[in-house]
Amino acid sequence: MLQTSFGGDATCPSSRLALMTAQAEVPLSRTYAAGTGEEYETLAKKIRAVTKMGPTTSDIVLDSVRAAAERGRTIEAVRLLRLHKRMTLAEANAFINRLK
């Protein structure tokens, strides 16, 4: 799952990759970095291959939005959509509601 830091710049959001388990979130870095970048996509694909977890989509942001929404983290899901997909608040809320 891609996590964003609160207070990040809207033009260049800060993110980090975290492994989500039933018991806890396991951050895969100590800090947040600007953007999502290809390195997150590559790392996510490798983690999925090792853990035999298939992606829901080929888009790490949408997978992260879905994971956040499933865990009741609506604000984080909306924030991801707004920062990375440039959705308005209304569009992001509608998207999350369609997932439920």
XYZ file of C-alpha atoms in Angstrom:
100
model
C 0.000 0.000 0.000
C 1.149 3.486 -0.761
C 0.899 5.842 2.218
C 1.024 9.624 2.020
C 2.316 11.992 4.651
C -0.034 14.646 5.917
C 1.272 18.111 5.254
C 2.979 17.080 2.014
C 3.096 19.464 -0.911
C 0.088 19.101 -3.237
C 2.345 19.502 -6.284
C 4.762 16.822 -5.099
C 3.173 14.608 -2.428
C 5.375 12.628 -0.069
C 4.739 8.893 0.028
C 6.160 5.631 1.279
C 5.411 1.996 0.635
C 4.017 -0.147 3.452
C 3.059 -3.794 3.654
C -0.450 -4.210 5.035
C -1.174 -7.342 7.036
C -4.216 -8.358 9.056
C -2.309 -7.515 12.238
C -0.356 -4.374 11.371
C 1.110 -1.973 8.836
C 4.794 -2.543 8.153
C 6.485 0.537 6.664
C 9.144 -0.404 4.146
C 11.071 2.823 4.631
C 11.859 5.143 7.501
C 10.921 8.297 5.635
C 8.477 9.584 3.062
C 9.791 10.546 -0.389
C 8.366 12.777 -3.114
C 6.004 11.161 -5.626
C 5.306 7.473 -6.225
C 7.890 6.828 -8.874
C 8.751 3.685 -10.738
C 10.758 2.402 -7.764
C 7.548 1.922 -5.746
C 5.880 0.096 -8.632
C 8.920 -2.165 -9.037
C 9.172 -2.870 -5.322
C 5.430 -3.552 -5.045
C 5.614 -6.039 -7.923
C 8.526 -7.855 -6.267
C 6.706 -8.036 -2.926
C 3.583 -9.395 -4.626
C 5.643 -12.041 -6.415
C 7.367 -13.198 -3.205
C 4.168 -13.209 -1.139
C 2.113 -14.593 -4.037
C -0.289 -11.671 -3.697
C -1.749 -10.592 -6.995
C -2.492 -6.932 -7.620
C -6.107 -5.883 -7.834
C -5.108 -3.502 -10.615
C -1.834 -2.607 -12.302
C -1.930 0.778 -10.540
C -0.307 1.022 -7.102
C -2.324 4.137 -6.236
C -5.663 2.466 -6.958
C -4.575 -0.666 -5.077
C -3.616 1.562 -2.147
C -6.926 3.431 -2.287
C -8.808 0.130 -2.221
C -6.711 -1.171 0.718
C -7.218 2.040 2.706
C -10.972 2.039 2.050
C -11.265 -1.612 3.107
C -9.568 -0.736 6.410
C -11.919 2.192 7.020
C -9.211 4.763 6.277
C -11.402 6.919 4.059
C -9.433 10.130 4.590
C -6.215 8.466 3.444
C -7.978 6.951 0.422
C -9.434 10.334 -0.562
C -6.066 12.007 -0.062
C -4.345 9.479 -2.343
C -6.914 10.038 -5.075
C -6.748 13.799 -4.800
C -2.948 13.968 -4.799
C -2.085 11.277 -7.316
C -5.137 11.200 -9.587
C -5.935 14.929 -9.369
C -9.575 14.291 -8.402
C -11.762 16.861 -6.727
C -13.028 16.095 -3.232
C -16.466 15.210 -4.641
C -14.960 12.907 -7.293
C -12.746 11.159 -4.741
C -15.656 10.658 -2.320
C -17.834 9.268 -5.110
C -15.044 6.885 -6.143
C -14.636 5.622 -2.543
C -18.405 5.188 -2.195
C -18.459 3.037 -5.344
C -15.817 0.770 -3.756
C -17.994 0.108 -0.717
